[in-house]
Amino acid sequence: MRIPLRAVLILFAATPVIADDAGRAPDRHAARIEAAMNDDERFALLSGIMPIPLPGLALDIPPDVPPTAGYHRGSARLGVPDLLATDASLGVTNPFQARSGDGATALPAGLALAASFDPALARRAGAMIADEARSRGFNVLLAPGINLARDPRNGRNFEYLGEDPWLAGVLGGAAIRGIQSRHVVAVLKHFALNAQETQRDLADAVIDEAALRESELLAFQLAIEQGDPGSVMCAYNLVNGVESCGHDFLLNQVLKREWGFRGWVMSDWGAVDSVDYFMRGLDQQSGRQMDRAPWFDGPLREQVAAGVVPRARVSDAVRRILRSLHAVGVQRDAPVQAVDATANAAVALDVARAGIVLLQNDGVLPLRNAPQRILVVGGHATQGVLSGGGSSQVTPANGAPFFVDLGGDSPLSSMQRHLYMPSAPFAALKRALPEAQLGFDSGYAAAGTAARAAQADLVIVFANRWEGEFQDAGSMELPQGQDALIARIAAANPNTVVVLQTGNPVALPWLGSVRAVLQAWYPGQEGGQAIADILTGRSNPSGHLPLSWPASIEQTPRGPIAGLGAPPRTSVRIDYSEGADAGYRWFARQGTQPLFAFGHGLSYTSFEHAGLRVARGRLPEASFSVRNSGDRAGADVVQLYLVARAGQPLQRLVGFARVELAAGEARDLRLQIDPRLLADWDRDGWSLPAGVYRFALGESAARLGPTFELALPQRRIQPRERFQIQ
Ligand code: BGC
């Protein structure tokens, strides 16, 4: 669907741009336009709505503004485009289906992208979504989200990029570059520590400063340095007792002063509780009908008139917005006229193929195309593939989705339903295995399913768990008796393969009795095809876990989810007492093993790593070789870990490389190491202790290969120092 937008016309009418000189042109441009603005124009940029009528929330929507996540009025006379924001990381969304029939290319879960360990793919995916956003006249993309996974029950982990600051920072930076290469503003979110959905408005994330700097903040800092996003979105939750969107320390001191962030900070929708947030660093109020007041309009004007808020701060906030629009080139280019749906679907397919993780395989996979009886069970596998819920939910472009309603009567209920994308694994498997005889059983009546399973040569069970924004999974279990069903099928047929579609690691109590397990996450609009490609070996699996897979919740730092089951808007405290040692670092610190380690992922070929050396320098540099020692082409994800420092064991991912190799092919690789990954935060900067640093190449955080030791002198790094990693 094409939407004729006023914004599109304004984009055409925009002021011509003078070439950047050393990055100052956007500042000069912003200062010039802001000085020419009147206050109505200024405050229109600072306070905006979600232009969708929601029951019970009064709203005036200008007639030519399309239904989407965010709208701030620009100034036609000054060539400032309206800001039209859309979600997000997995494709252009169509909230509440308010734009009738407007489907977009639906990518797999963010965790699938993260599992690819492929910055080039993250960049391509970002550019693809931004193209589709621009084709609809949207110029702000509320992506990427990079909150680090700290709990395998968090309902939004599937949207994000895993548990590691380097992985999430690098992929987030690449996604931003991709988005902004299409002249759409990227919005890095949610700043910071938005790691739980339960009671998210009032949850207080408590963590000590050094730990915060070494984990979540480091991920954001890296993504900002590498991607230079036009905007950052603050979070719903509190951090150490202060609301994220009114957090002077996080927004003013760290983000703007220390890191030198020159873009604007926008609020999450309904996350502004006071006009005071403006002086504490928030520049723009979004979705203001969800707040108690249009804080950054009337109330802020009053504060300016009363001299409580200096006019210079208003100019600063407006200039930040104008600066980013100019720097990203939003005013510069005509919108994309048409979307190449086929090329974009190929991006979705590539992400799915690269992100599906083969967790276990005793050799039963890849499936042979032979005259055999295969029973496919469960997961609505004849209808499509599951997706995650909430604001990132994309209505797929390639056909009508299939819905399973969950009920509920809130205005958000339509976001609370299972959406299956029309790429049925069953049909794709049939196409890929023409000689086999495929049957389907829903798994609804376990006894009958087990009896059918016993008659088959092989059984493929699809096990699903829907997760989404607004709630966390209460446990690590698969819902609706699927564990019992799998156990029963495996007892009836020893040749059982399980395909999981979940937004997190789940408990796998039947693991020892099945032959293979594939984690497909939410595989996106081409997911059925990708699953069939991996199962049959048309694609060699190469996804590696971007988060640790605990055997049970008891292995993780936290017990019951704070506030789960309490009435809405209950204040809760979440103690991140594991500090920076989340995920694999937690397992290393405890000396325990998860069920599957961070970085784990099997292939149908094998790889060897050798010759690790690490050279000193401002950026220490590792060199090593990788060889495909098997008999088919495949992609390896080599991981470089710091495993001990100055006599202390620890574990940190300090580099990774995804490399495609033909059978027998070898390659020499080099990786530069950001020294902050070797350091600790120490009051006002980074500090590396003098001593011996031991590095190891790994197939995962738990399977380490060649090591190398290097003595390094003591070193301090200033908070503003930046590093360009090649
Ligand atoms: C989410 C954001 C999203 C916004 C706009 C909020 O509920 O937390 O990630 O961008 O809605 O839809």
XYZ file of C-alpha atoms and ligand atoms in Angstrom:
738
model
C 0.000 0.000 0.000
C 1.284 3.481 -0.845
C 0.303 6.363 1.365
C 0.352 9.857 -0.147
C 1.763 11.908 2.663
C 2.237 15.536 3.307
C 5.594 14.521 4.721
C 6.606 13.159 1.370
C 5.892 16.496 -0.297
C 7.763 18.328 2.392
C 10.725 16.059 1.851
C 10.754 17.087 -1.797
C 10.480 20.752 -0.912
C 13.314 20.581 1.575
C 16.142 23.056 1.665
C 19.163 22.027 -0.367
C 22.035 20.801 1.722
C 25.552 22.108 1.741
C 28.212 19.402 1.872
C 29.413 18.524 5.383
C 32.704 20.007 6.433
C 34.124 17.928 9.225
C 30.627 17.153 10.480
C 29.798 20.793 11.359
C 27.270 21.419 8.596
C 24.424 19.690 10.500
C 25.087 21.889 13.544
C 25.134 25.072 11.498
C 22.033 24.041 9.614
C 20.203 23.170 12.837
C 21.172 26.462 14.461
C 20.000 28.444 11.446
C 16.621 26.723 11.168
C 15.982 26.754 14.905
C 16.699 30.464 15.094
C 14.104 31.053 12.392
C 11.399 29.054 14.173
C 8.558 30.384 16.242
C 7.585 28.690 19.503
C 4.670 26.764 17.999
C 7.113 25.164 15.599
C 9.628 24.442 18.345
C 7.196 22.829 20.775
C 5.529 20.830 17.990
C 8.837 19.010 17.580
C 9.161 18.397 21.311
C 5.778 16.842 22.017
C 3.906 14.476 19.731
C 1.268 11.810 19.562
C 0.767 8.274 18.402
C -1.586 9.083 15.523
C -3.937 6.172 16.115
C -7.239 6.550 17.937
C -7.134 4.239 20.948
C -10.254 3.669 23.032
C -10.464 6.049 25.971
C -7.598 8.315 24.867
C -8.786 11.598 23.346
C -6.815 12.725 20.337
C -6.781 15.158 17.464
C -5.122 13.566 14.479
C -4.485 15.787 11.455
C -6.333 14.230 8.521
C -3.307 13.613 6.317
C -1.225 11.825 8.947
C -1.187 8.041 8.478
C -1.745 5.708 11.417
C 1.679 4.833 12.804
C 3.646 4.804 16.054
C 4.698 8.449 16.230
C 4.011 11.865 14.787
C 5.624 15.257 15.464
C 4.648 18.180 13.269
C 7.439 19.764 11.248
C 7.515 23.168 9.626
C 6.694 23.309 5.943
C 7.813 26.929 5.639
C 11.288 26.059 6.941
C 11.606 22.737 5.120
C 11.444 20.697 8.301
C 9.651 17.438 7.582
C 6.992 16.054 9.859
C 8.545 13.304 11.954
C 6.702 10.110 11.155
C 8.021 7.262 13.256
C 7.395 3.590 12.776
C 8.407 0.439 14.624
C 10.897 -1.293 14.282
C 13.653 -3.891 14.353
C 11.869 -6.774 12.616
C 10.226 -4.802 9.831
C 7.744 -1.954 9.344
C 4.823 -2.601 11.651
C 1.161 -1.846 11.171
C -0.087 -1.326 14.739
C -3.675 -2.440 15.308
C -3.814 -3.090 11.535
C -4.747 0.573 11.310
C -3.417 0.859 7.749
C -5.708 -1.579 6.081
C -3.884 -4.336 4.192
C -0.414 -2.854 4.708
C 1.920 -5.808 5.137
C 5.708 -5.438 5.165
C 8.673 -7.772 4.917
C 8.787 -9.558 8.258
C 12.242 -10.494 9.470
C 12.989 -13.211 11.997
C 13.436 -12.372 15.674
C 16.350 -10.142 16.641
C 17.846 -13.174 18.355
C 18.062 -14.886 14.966
C 19.937 -11.911 13.549
C 22.205 -11.956 16.588
C 22.749 -15.704 16.145
C 24.193 -14.995 12.705
C 27.038 -13.004 14.312
C 27.008 -11.165 11.002
C 27.301 -7.358 11.036
C 26.942 -7.201 7.240
C 23.603 -8.963 7.497
C 22.488 -6.619 10.305
C 23.329 -3.689 8.068
C 21.457 -5.197 5.122
C 18.423 -5.918 7.285
C 18.443 -2.357 8.647
C 18.652 -0.891 5.142
C 15.826 -3.135 3.968
C 13.467 -2.029 6.760
C 14.413 1.607 6.238
C 13.645 1.346 2.514
C 10.234 -0.040 3.337
C 9.712 2.702 5.924
C 10.613 5.391 3.399
C 8.349 3.910 0.772
C 5.502 4.691 3.182
C 6.763 8.173 3.982
C 8.123 7.279 7.424
C 11.426 8.892 8.298
C 12.155 7.699 11.844
C 12.610 3.984 12.586
C 12.268 3.009 16.247
C 15.101 0.493 15.997
C 17.370 -1.210 16.906
C 16.609 -2.432 20.418
C 19.683 -3.785 22.141
C 18.798 -4.323 25.802
C 20.998 -7.156 26.982
C 19.267 -10.401 27.899
C 19.557 -11.028 31.632
C 16.632 -13.364 32.209
C 15.396 -16.120 29.879
C 11.818 -15.194 30.770
C 11.908 -11.602 29.511
C 9.065 -11.242 27.000
C 11.097 -8.943 24.741
C 14.396 -10.797 24.541
C 13.358 -12.045 21.108
C 13.437 -8.482 19.737
C 16.947 -7.747 20.976
C 20.448 -8.941 20.207
C 21.402 -11.287 23.023
C 23.358 -11.081 26.256
C 26.799 -9.850 25.256
C 27.785 -6.160 25.062
C 30.243 -6.592 22.184
C 27.902 -8.685 20.050
C 24.887 -6.440 20.686
C 26.952 -3.262 20.295
C 28.541 -4.313 16.998
C 25.332 -5.648 15.462
C 23.349 -2.688 16.783
C 25.893 -0.297 15.255
C 25.696 -2.119 11.922
C 21.888 -2.023 11.952
C 21.996 1.731 12.608
C 24.393 2.267 9.704
C 22.084 0.264 7.456
C 18.989 2.206 8.499
C 20.606 5.613 8.197
C 22.209 4.754 4.851
C 18.646 5.071 3.564
C 18.172 8.511 5.127
C 15.894 7.297 7.887
C 16.725 8.184 11.496
C 17.591 5.158 13.638
C 16.473 5.170 17.268
C 18.591 3.070 19.586
C 16.462 1.765 22.467
C 15.618 1.372 25.387
C 18.140 3.320 27.417
C 18.712 1.578 29.814
C 18.421 -1.796 31.522
C 14.911 -2.546 30.273
C 15.426 -6.266 30.871
C 12.017 -7.224 32.262
C 8.487 -6.546 31.058
C 6.637 -7.355 34.279
C 5.692 -4.050 35.962
C 7.972 -2.341 33.480
C 6.625 1.141 34.248
C 7.630 0.980 37.874
C 10.326 -1.684 37.974
C 13.515 -0.348 39.498
C 16.597 -1.976 37.966
C 19.224 -1.857 40.677
C 22.861 -2.349 39.741
C 26.163 -0.789 40.711
C 27.610 1.804 38.401
C 30.730 -0.076 37.352
C 28.670 -3.153 36.479
C 26.240 -1.027 34.474
C 29.111 0.602 32.594
C 30.688 -2.747 31.764
C 27.487 -4.341 30.476
C 24.355 -2.522 29.255
C 25.956 0.915 28.925
C 28.919 -0.523 27.073
C 26.580 -2.096 24.508
C 24.870 1.268 23.963
C 28.173 3.141 23.867
C 29.584 0.787 21.222
C 26.442 0.938 19.089
C 26.458 4.730 19.280
C 30.146 5.002 18.389
C 29.845 2.561 15.522
C 26.448 3.630 14.208
C 25.943 7.275 15.233
C 22.153 7.036 15.582
C 20.079 10.179 15.203
C 18.126 9.378 18.329
C 18.104 7.293 21.502
C 14.892 6.187 23.210
C 14.847 6.041 26.979
C 13.130 3.196 28.799
C 10.036 2.662 30.924
C 11.870 1.321 33.960
C 13.796 3.097 36.659
C 17.524 2.650 37.075
C 18.797 2.816 40.628
C 15.653 4.575 41.815
C 15.376 7.159 39.005
C 13.069 6.990 35.963
C 15.137 6.279 32.839
C 13.442 9.066 30.876
C 14.228 11.597 33.587
C 17.651 10.286 34.494
C 20.065 13.197 34.679
C 23.040 10.919 35.203
C 22.265 8.578 32.306
C 20.998 11.175 29.833
C 22.913 14.339 30.586
C 26.104 13.113 32.151
C 26.810 9.808 30.446
C 25.041 9.941 27.087
C 25.358 13.590 26.182
C 28.441 14.814 28.033
C 30.736 11.799 28.350
C 29.848 10.067 25.119
C 29.276 13.300 23.228
C 25.947 12.118 21.790
C 24.689 14.888 19.518
C 21.293 13.445 18.563
C 18.051 13.676 20.517
C 16.590 11.584 23.307
C 12.960 10.585 22.745
C 10.716 9.065 25.356
C 9.156 5.662 25.173
C 5.394 5.819 24.720
C 3.769 6.759 28.007
C 7.067 6.934 29.888
C 7.046 10.644 30.794
C 5.784 11.460 34.241
C 6.841 15.059 34.690
C 7.880 18.184 32.839
C 11.063 18.048 34.908
C 12.409 15.299 32.664
C 13.249 18.008 30.139
C 16.011 19.491 32.252
C 17.206 16.015 33.124
C 18.047 15.273 29.508
C 14.899 14.104 27.727
C 14.416 16.127 24.526
C 11.159 14.850 23.109
C 7.893 13.407 24.402
C 6.387 10.683 22.177
C 2.930 9.109 22.196
C 1.884 11.778 24.652
C -1.758 10.722 24.875
C -0.422 7.831 26.952
C 1.125 10.231 29.485
C -0.840 12.056 32.148
C -0.196 15.396 30.444
C 1.278 16.812 27.236
C 4.277 17.704 29.375
C 6.573 19.027 26.684
C 3.904 21.266 25.199
C 1.718 23.406 27.532
C 3.467 22.611 30.844
C 6.913 23.136 29.331
C 5.885 26.417 27.697
C 4.712 27.604 31.112
C 8.022 26.700 32.694
C 9.898 28.561 29.992
C 7.636 31.600 30.408
C 8.226 31.480 34.174
C 11.988 31.326 33.655
C 12.265 27.898 35.313
C 13.531 26.310 32.098
C 16.040 28.389 30.118
C 15.129 29.099 26.512
C 18.589 27.853 25.583
C 17.593 24.373 26.662
C 14.568 24.482 24.343
C 16.859 25.551 21.508
C 19.252 22.746 22.397
C 16.528 20.087 22.244
C 15.130 21.403 18.951
C 18.591 21.704 17.433
C 19.391 18.138 18.374
C 16.371 16.978 16.362
C 17.139 19.223 13.397
C 20.780 18.231 13.520
C 19.999 14.532 13.263
C 17.518 15.048 10.436
C 20.194 16.901 8.524
C 23.062 14.541 9.394
C 21.047 11.498 8.348
C 19.897 13.284 5.228
C 16.190 13.058 5.915
C 15.611 16.392 4.221
C 17.834 15.607 1.357
C 16.328 12.803 -0.630
C 13.127 11.906 -2.314
C 11.450 8.876 -0.808
C 11.893 5.458 -2.354
C 9.116 4.942 -4.851
C 8.764 1.190 -4.852
C 9.856 -1.707 -2.739
C 11.432 -4.777 -4.276
C 9.422 -7.362 -2.351
C 11.387 -10.275 -3.789
C 14.771 -8.846 -2.847
C 13.480 -7.978 0.618
C 12.035 -11.450 1.134
C 15.523 -12.754 0.329
C 16.872 -10.712 3.249
C 14.286 -12.325 5.549
C 15.252 -15.765 4.235
C 18.972 -15.088 4.646
C 18.545 -13.935 8.241
C 16.469 -17.007 9.055
C 18.944 -19.410 7.480
C 21.909 -17.734 9.175
C 20.155 -17.450 12.537
C 18.579 -20.865 13.073
C 20.706 -22.743 15.588
C 21.249 -26.494 15.442
C 21.492 -27.300 19.145
C 21.823 -31.069 19.034
C 22.324 -33.610 16.252
C 23.507 -37.201 16.510
C 23.778 -37.465 12.734
C 20.074 -37.834 11.932
C 20.229 -34.452 10.191
C 20.377 -33.483 7.405
C 17.324 -35.458 6.352
C 17.705 -37.605 3.282
C 15.289 -37.382 0.403
C 14.320 -41.075 0.424
C 11.140 -43.125 0.375
C 10.447 -42.836 4.104
C 7.439 -42.028 6.241
C 7.834 -38.736 8.098
C 5.249 -37.558 10.590
C 5.212 -33.811 11.281
C 3.568 -32.942 14.586
C 2.211 -29.782 16.170
C 3.079 -26.112 16.076
C 0.447 -25.337 13.399
C 3.207 -26.415 11.000
C 0.769 -26.744 8.115
C -0.296 -23.144 8.563
C 2.813 -21.124 9.141
C 5.513 -20.033 11.558
C 5.045 -18.218 14.839
C 6.092 -14.635 15.541
C 6.533 -12.647 18.740
C 3.992 -10.128 20.008
C 3.897 -6.440 20.859
C 5.017 -3.269 19.143
C 7.623 -5.075 17.017
C 5.018 -7.406 15.493
C 5.067 -7.146 11.705
C 2.107 -7.999 9.492
C 3.862 -10.055 6.827
C 3.961 -8.969 3.208
C 3.639 -12.398 1.664
C 0.123 -13.483 2.447
C -2.633 -13.499 5.009
C -1.475 -14.366 8.509
C -3.225 -16.925 10.650
C -4.240 -15.732 14.123
C -4.875 -17.494 17.405
C -6.664 -15.092 19.750
C -5.725 -14.971 23.391
C -8.719 -12.962 24.561
C -8.471 -9.933 26.827
C -10.331 -6.657 26.753
C -7.656 -3.958 26.967
C -7.004 -1.588 24.047
C -3.835 -3.571 23.471
C -5.604 -6.935 23.097
C -5.114 -6.994 19.367
C -1.369 -7.072 20.028
C -1.981 -10.037 22.299
C -2.571 -12.789 19.816
C -0.450 -15.362 18.110
C 0.331 -14.345 14.562
C 1.516 -17.117 12.271
C 3.288 -16.007 9.128
C 2.175 -17.862 6.006
C 5.321 -19.871 5.350
C 4.303 -23.345 6.372
C 7.203 -25.668 7.260
C 5.085 -28.674 6.276
C 4.646 -27.512 2.679
C 8.311 -26.527 2.437
C 9.387 -29.947 3.700
C 7.132 -31.642 1.191
C 8.753 -29.674 -1.607
C 12.236 -30.450 -0.322
C 11.611 -34.186 0.183
C 9.542 -35.296 -2.841
C 10.362 -38.981 -2.293
C 9.196 -39.048 1.311
C 5.662 -39.634 2.462
C 4.785 -36.773 4.815
C 1.857 -36.766 7.209
C 0.716 -34.188 9.750
C -0.742 -34.592 13.202
C -1.690 -31.559 15.323
C -0.604 -33.279 18.541
C -3.923 -32.350 20.079
C -4.651 -35.862 21.350
C -1.332 -37.258 22.559
C -2.259 -40.936 22.633
C -3.340 -40.947 18.993
C -0.297 -38.896 17.987
C 2.051 -41.334 19.722
C 0.389 -44.240 17.948
C 0.885 -42.534 14.578
C 4.452 -41.636 15.547
C 5.215 -45.294 16.199
C 4.305 -46.095 12.587
C 6.625 -43.468 11.085
C 10.302 -43.753 10.159
C 10.954 -40.307 11.579
C 8.991 -37.706 13.519
C 9.537 -33.944 13.439
C 7.798 -32.195 16.325
C 7.254 -28.444 16.194
C 7.121 -26.989 19.697
C 6.119 -23.353 20.074
C 6.059 -20.754 22.776
C 4.587 -17.343 22.019
C 6.222 -14.471 23.871
C 5.864 -10.770 23.559
C 5.991 -7.271 24.885
C 3.975 -6.396 28.012
C 4.575 -9.682 29.802
C 7.273 -12.137 30.712
C 7.035 -15.891 30.514
C 6.395 -17.050 34.061
C 8.786 -19.979 33.692
C 11.093 -21.703 31.229
C 8.508 -24.331 30.326
C 6.894 -24.943 26.996
C 3.155 -24.309 27.387
C 0.149 -26.524 26.741
C 1.631 -29.887 27.601
C 4.141 -29.859 24.765
C 6.901 -31.352 26.963
C 4.722 -34.343 27.798
C 3.759 -34.706 24.150
C 7.387 -34.716 22.994
C 8.350 -37.235 25.704
C 5.518 -39.490 24.617
C 6.400 -39.241 20.937
C 10.088 -39.881 21.648
C 9.119 -42.962 23.637
C 7.052 -44.188 20.683
C 9.666 -43.393 18.030
C 13.414 -43.136 18.711
C 13.919 -41.084 15.535
C 12.457 -37.853 16.824
C 13.622 -34.386 15.823
C 12.346 -31.251 17.583
C 12.047 -27.795 16.022
C 11.545 -25.014 18.556
C 9.942 -21.666 17.839
C 10.411 -19.656 21.016
C 11.629 -16.212 21.957
C 13.997 -17.479 24.635
C 15.741 -20.605 25.825
C 13.223 -23.056 27.271
C 13.640 -26.138 29.460
C 14.183 -29.307 27.405
C 13.410 -32.167 29.826
C 13.176 -34.709 26.961
C 16.504 -33.707 25.367
C 18.196 -37.056 26.007
C 15.508 -38.986 24.161
C 15.412 -37.045 20.890
C 17.997 -37.156 18.137
C 18.165 -33.537 17.065
C 16.936 -30.130 18.196
C 16.758 -27.007 16.080
C 16.114 -23.549 17.554
C 14.269 -21.579 14.882
C 13.381 -18.616 17.169
C 10.585 -16.750 15.415
C 11.890 -17.272 11.896
C 10.007 -14.537 10.015
C 7.955 -14.568 6.853
C 10.243 -17.020 5.039
C 10.690 -19.164 8.139
C 9.074 -22.380 6.884
C 11.401 -22.412 3.908
C 14.452 -21.731 6.081
C 13.562 -24.517 8.521
C 13.150 -26.976 5.650
C 16.426 -25.803 4.094
C 18.309 -26.449 7.333
C 16.616 -29.772 8.115
C 17.387 -31.102 4.663
C 20.899 -29.676 4.376
C 20.170 -27.313 1.518
C 21.519 -24.741 3.977
C 24.298 -25.728 6.311
C 23.336 -24.492 9.809
C 25.558 -21.691 11.060
C 23.590 -19.894 13.789
C 25.280 -19.649 17.189
C 23.495 -18.870 20.432
C 23.612 -15.159 21.271
C 22.605 -16.008 24.816
C 23.284 -18.827 27.254
C 20.749 -21.611 27.425
C 20.303 -22.543 31.099
C 19.057 -26.009 31.990
C 16.603 -24.437 34.407
C 15.839 -21.115 36.023
C 17.681 -22.320 39.129
C 20.921 -21.946 37.196
C 20.301 -18.226 36.658
C 20.914 -15.380 39.111
C 17.249 -14.663 39.832
C 14.345 -16.525 41.366
C 10.723 -15.562 40.793
C 10.149 -12.555 38.541
C 9.738 -9.429 40.657
C 6.124 -8.270 40.587
C 4.741 -11.201 38.619
C 1.065 -11.613 39.520
C 0.923 -8.318 41.457
C -1.652 -5.719 40.377
C -0.601 -3.531 37.442
C 1.655 -0.610 38.308
C 3.127 -2.133 41.425
C 6.560 -0.765 42.306
C 9.146 -3.523 42.300
C 12.879 -3.717 42.697
C 14.999 -5.982 40.514
C 18.443 -6.606 41.918
C 20.948 -7.225 39.170
C 23.357 -8.511 41.754
C 25.214 -10.550 39.125
C 26.452 -7.146 37.957
C 28.259 -7.249 34.622
C 28.575 -11.016 34.894
C 25.345 -11.847 33.083
C 24.871 -14.844 30.808
C 28.021 -16.807 30.024
C 30.025 -14.676 32.455
C 27.706 -15.791 35.210
C 28.283 -19.445 34.359
C 32.041 -18.860 34.243
C 31.947 -17.127 37.615
C 29.855 -19.877 39.175
C 31.917 -22.629 37.571
C 28.719 -24.229 36.252
C 27.687 -25.323 32.762
C 24.443 -24.317 31.063
C 22.577 -26.792 28.917
C 23.964 -25.038 25.826
C 26.585 -22.345 26.093
C 26.596 -18.877 24.583
C 28.110 -19.196 21.105
C 27.093 -22.835 20.673
C 25.780 -23.935 17.292
C 26.369 -27.106 15.262
C 27.088 -27.427 11.564
C 27.009 -30.280 9.051
C 30.711 -29.707 8.545
C 33.523 -29.177 11.050
C 36.039 -26.384 11.591
C 39.501 -26.174 13.082
C 41.083 -23.117 14.667
C 44.834 -22.778 15.038
C 47.787 -20.467 15.491
C 46.309 -17.900 17.870
C 48.601 -14.912 18.500
C 47.726 -11.589 20.074
C 49.924 -8.553 19.452
C 50.135 -5.515 21.746
C 49.036 -2.069 20.622
C 46.537 0.685 21.244
C 44.217 -1.905 19.769
C 45.605 -5.367 20.549
C 45.297 -7.561 17.467
C 44.600 -11.282 17.336
C 45.570 -13.434 14.378
C 44.700 -17.083 13.766
C 43.597 -19.462 11.055
C 40.317 -21.255 10.440
C 39.900 -24.350 8.329
C 36.803 -26.160 7.152
C 37.907 -29.702 7.926
C 34.676 -31.349 6.781
C 33.319 -32.240 3.402
C 30.787 -29.521 2.716
C 30.788 -25.736 2.526
C 29.666 -23.876 5.620
C 30.003 -20.778 7.753
C 31.926 -20.791 11.004
C 31.568 -18.262 13.804
C 34.943 -18.032 15.519
C 34.809 -16.470 18.950
C 37.709 -14.907 20.783
C 37.445 -14.810 24.563
C 39.501 -13.282 27.307
C 39.626 -16.113 29.853
C 42.060 -14.877 32.506
C 43.597 -11.549 33.459
C 46.383 -10.859 35.907
C 45.962 -14.266 37.519
C 42.154 -14.044 37.787
C 39.899 -16.303 35.694
C 37.039 -14.518 33.958
C 35.308 -14.695 30.613
C 34.574 -12.009 28.063
C 33.881 -12.147 24.354
C 36.416 -9.750 22.848
C 35.954 -10.496 19.166
C 34.193 -12.703 16.649
C 34.262 -13.436 12.956
C 31.784 -15.177 10.751
C 33.546 -16.801 7.846
C 32.225 -18.802 4.883
C 34.533 -21.621 3.846
C 34.362 -24.234 1.103
C 35.156 -27.823 2.094
C 38.857 -28.007 2.914
C 39.359 -24.240 2.604
C 41.478 -22.403 5.180
C 41.791 -18.703 5.891
C 43.980 -16.461 8.043
C 42.034 -13.914 10.033
C 42.825 -10.847 12.126
C 40.669 -9.292 14.816
C 41.324 -6.013 16.552
C 40.298 -5.886 20.188
C 38.569 -2.904 21.770
C 40.645 -2.465 24.939
C 37.565 -1.530 26.983
C 36.561 -5.187 26.720
C 39.734 -6.044 28.618
C 39.189 -3.356 31.246
C 37.093 -2.626 34.305
C 35.231 0.608 34.948
C 37.048 2.357 37.740
C 35.346 5.526 39.057
C 35.959 7.891 36.149
C 37.367 5.789 33.358
C 38.447 2.367 32.173
C 41.366 0.631 33.790
C 43.411 -2.367 32.650
C 45.509 -3.986 35.345
C 49.110 -4.884 34.512
C 49.595 -8.604 34.084
C 49.207 -11.595 31.842
C 46.077 -11.711 29.688
C 45.061 -15.157 28.462
C 42.948 -15.392 25.307
C 41.228 -18.422 23.820
C 39.485 -19.151 20.549
C 36.156 -20.848 21.096
C 33.442 -22.755 19.303
C 31.329 -21.489 22.187
C 31.912 -19.993 25.612
C 32.235 -23.539 26.932
C 34.289 -25.170 24.155
C 37.574 -23.372 24.016
C 40.472 -24.185 21.715
C 43.901 -22.626 21.213
C 45.020 -20.122 23.851
C 47.621 -17.360 23.882
C 49.093 -15.352 26.741
C 50.200 -11.765 26.524
C 51.659 -9.494 29.205
C 50.147 -6.006 29.165
C 51.133 -2.948 31.172
C 48.715 -1.019 33.333
C 46.604 1.343 31.233
C 43.823 3.885 31.688
C 41.269 4.861 29.083
C 39.277 8.077 29.312
C 35.481 7.773 29.123
C 35.356 9.783 25.872
C 38.107 7.863 24.094
C 36.811 6.095 20.983
C 38.192 3.147 19.079
C 37.713 2.339 15.413
C 37.789 -1.419 15.040
C 38.589 -2.582 11.505
C 7.786 0.180 23.061
C 8.760 0.796 22.083
C 8.036 1.172 20.819
C 6.912 2.135 21.173
C 6.129 2.646 19.974
C 6.539 1.013 23.256
O 5.568 0.264 23.904
O 8.424 -0.038 24.295
O 9.784 -0.129 21.808
O 8.922 1.721 19.895
O 6.010 1.467 22.038
O 5.330 1.678 19.448
